[in-house]
Amino acid sequence: MADAQSKYVRKLSGEEALKRYILVVKDSLKVFPKPGKTFTLKIGDKRIDTEVSLIEVWNQGTSRPGTEYHIDLAKHPEVFRPHFGQKVIITHVRDSLFELTF
């Protein structure tokens, strides 16, 4: 995991906004704990426990699934109501605490 104050910045796709997740590109995995390891994400004044999940995805024309990494926030609509093209910033504050800002 990277040092404190590491940031991940992303503009959300339509699918991410609709399904309420944040895609983590492979090159930026170093900002977060290893996939499957729980961390705390602060959104406004709320704190939720979440993780980076490994998701298998099938692309047209391939015989094997590819992988994507998601932070799934679908269970938290009261604090995460994204829209297409919204810029999200996840900052590593300390230890296993991260902060999400819009």
CSV table of C-alpha atoms in Angstrom, one decimal:
chain,number,residue,atom,x,y,z
A,1,MET,CA,0.0,0.0,0.0
A,2,ALA,CA,1.2,3.5,-0.8
A,3,ASP,CA,2.2,6.3,1.7
A,4,ALA,CA,-0.4,8.5,3.4
A,5,GLN,CA,-2.0,11.1,1.1
A,6,SER,CA,-1.8,8.9,-2.0
A,7,LYS,CA,-4.8,9.7,-4.3
A,8,TYR,CA,-6.9,7.9,-6.9
A,9,VAL,CA,-8.8,10.2,-9.2
A,10,ARG,CA,-11.4,9.0,-11.7
A,11,LYS,CA,-14.3,10.2,-13.8
A,12,LEU,CA,-17.2,7.7,-13.5
A,13,SER,CA,-18.6,5.9,-16.5
A,14,GLY,CA,-22.3,5.5,-17.0
A,15,GLU,CA,-22.2,1.9,-15.9
A,16,GLU,CA,-20.2,2.8,-12.7
A,17,ALA,CA,-22.8,5.5,-11.8
A,18,LEU,CA,-25.8,3.2,-12.6
A,19,LYS,CA,-24.4,0.3,-10.6
A,20,ARG,CA,-22.8,2.4,-7.9
A,21,TYR,CA,-19.2,1.2,-8.0
A,22,ILE,CA,-15.8,2.7,-8.7
A,23,LEU,CA,-13.6,1.0,-11.1
A,24,VAL,CA,-9.9,0.8,-10.0
A,25,VAL,CA,-7.5,0.5,-12.9
A,26,LYS,CA,-4.8,-2.0,-12.5
A,27,ASP,CA,-2.0,0.6,-12.4
A,28,SER,CA,-3.6,2.3,-9.4
A,29,LEU,CA,-4.1,-0.8,-7.2
A,30,LYS,CA,-1.0,0.2,-5.3
A,31,VAL,CA,-3.0,3.1,-3.7
A,32,PHE,CA,-5.3,0.6,-1.9
A,33,PRO,CA,-5.0,-2.5,0.3
A,34,LYS,CA,-4.8,-5.8,-1.6
A,35,PRO,CA,-8.1,-6.9,-3.2
A,36,GLY,CA,-10.3,-8.6,-0.6
A,37,LYS,CA,-8.8,-6.7,2.4
A,38,THR,CA,-11.3,-4.5,4.2
A,39,PHE,CA,-10.6,-0.8,4.7
A,40,THR,CA,-12.7,2.1,5.9
A,41,LEU,CA,-14.0,4.7,3.4
A,42,LYS,CA,-15.1,8.1,4.8
A,43,ILE,CA,-17.7,9.8,2.7
A,44,GLY,CA,-18.8,13.1,4.3
A,45,ASP,CA,-19.5,12.3,7.9
A,46,LYS,CA,-20.2,8.6,7.4
A,47,ARG,CA,-17.7,5.8,7.5
A,48,ILE,CA,-18.2,2.5,5.8
A,49,ASP,CA,-16.2,-0.7,5.5
A,50,THR,CA,-15.5,-1.8,2.0
A,51,GLU,CA,-12.9,-3.5,-0.1
A,52,VAL,CA,-11.4,-3.7,-3.6
A,53,SER,CA,-13.0,-6.7,-5.2
A,54,LEU,CA,-11.7,-8.7,-8.2
A,55,ILE,CA,-14.5,-9.1,-10.8
A,56,GLU,CA,-14.4,-11.5,-13.8
A,57,VAL,CA,-15.7,-9.9,-16.9
A,58,TRP,CA,-16.4,-11.5,-20.3
A,59,ASN,CA,-15.4,-9.4,-23.3
A,60,GLN,CA,-16.7,-10.1,-26.8
A,61,GLY,CA,-14.4,-12.3,-28.8
A,62,THR,CA,-12.4,-13.7,-25.9
A,63,SER,CA,-12.4,-17.3,-24.8
A,64,ARG,CA,-11.5,-16.5,-21.2
A,65,PRO,CA,-12.8,-13.8,-18.8
A,66,GLY,CA,-10.8,-10.7,-18.0
A,67,THR,CA,-10.5,-9.1,-14.6
A,68,GLU,CA,-11.6,-5.7,-13.3
A,69,TYR,CA,-11.2,-4.3,-9.8
A,70,HIS,CA,-14.2,-2.6,-8.2
A,71,ILE,CA,-15.1,-0.7,-5.0
A,72,ASP,CA,-18.7,-1.6,-4.7
A,73,LEU,CA,-20.8,1.0,-2.9
A,74,ALA,CA,-24.3,-0.1,-4.1
A,75,LYS,CA,-25.3,-0.9,-0.5
A,76,HIS,CA,-24.8,2.7,0.5
A,77,PRO,CA,-27.1,4.9,-1.6
A,78,GLU,CA,-27.5,7.3,1.2
A,79,VAL,CA,-23.9,8.5,0.9
A,80,PHE,CA,-23.0,7.6,-2.7
A,81,ARG,CA,-25.3,8.9,-5.4
A,82,PRO,CA,-23.0,9.2,-8.4
A,83,HIS,CA,-23.7,10.4,-11.9
A,84,PHE,CA,-22.1,9.9,-15.3
A,85,GLY,CA,-18.9,11.9,-15.7
A,86,GLN,CA,-18.6,12.8,-12.0
A,87,LYS,CA,-15.1,13.1,-10.8
A,88,VAL,CA,-14.3,11.1,-7.6
A,89,ILE,CA,-11.1,11.4,-5.5
A,90,ILE,CA,-10.1,8.7,-3.0
A,91,THR,CA,-7.3,9.9,-0.7
A,92,HIS,CA,-5.4,7.5,1.6
A,93,VAL,CA,-5.5,9.3,4.9
A,94,ARG,CA,-3.7,6.8,7.2
A,95,ASP,CA,-3.5,3.1,7.9
A,96,SER,CA,-6.7,1.6,6.5
A,97,LEU,CA,-8.6,4.9,6.4
A,98,PHE,CA,-9.5,6.5,3.0
A,99,GLU,CA,-11.6,9.5,2.2
A,100,LEU,CA,-13.9,9.8,-0.9
A,101,THR,CA,-14.7,13.3,-2.2
A,102,PHE,CA,-16.6,14.5,-5.2
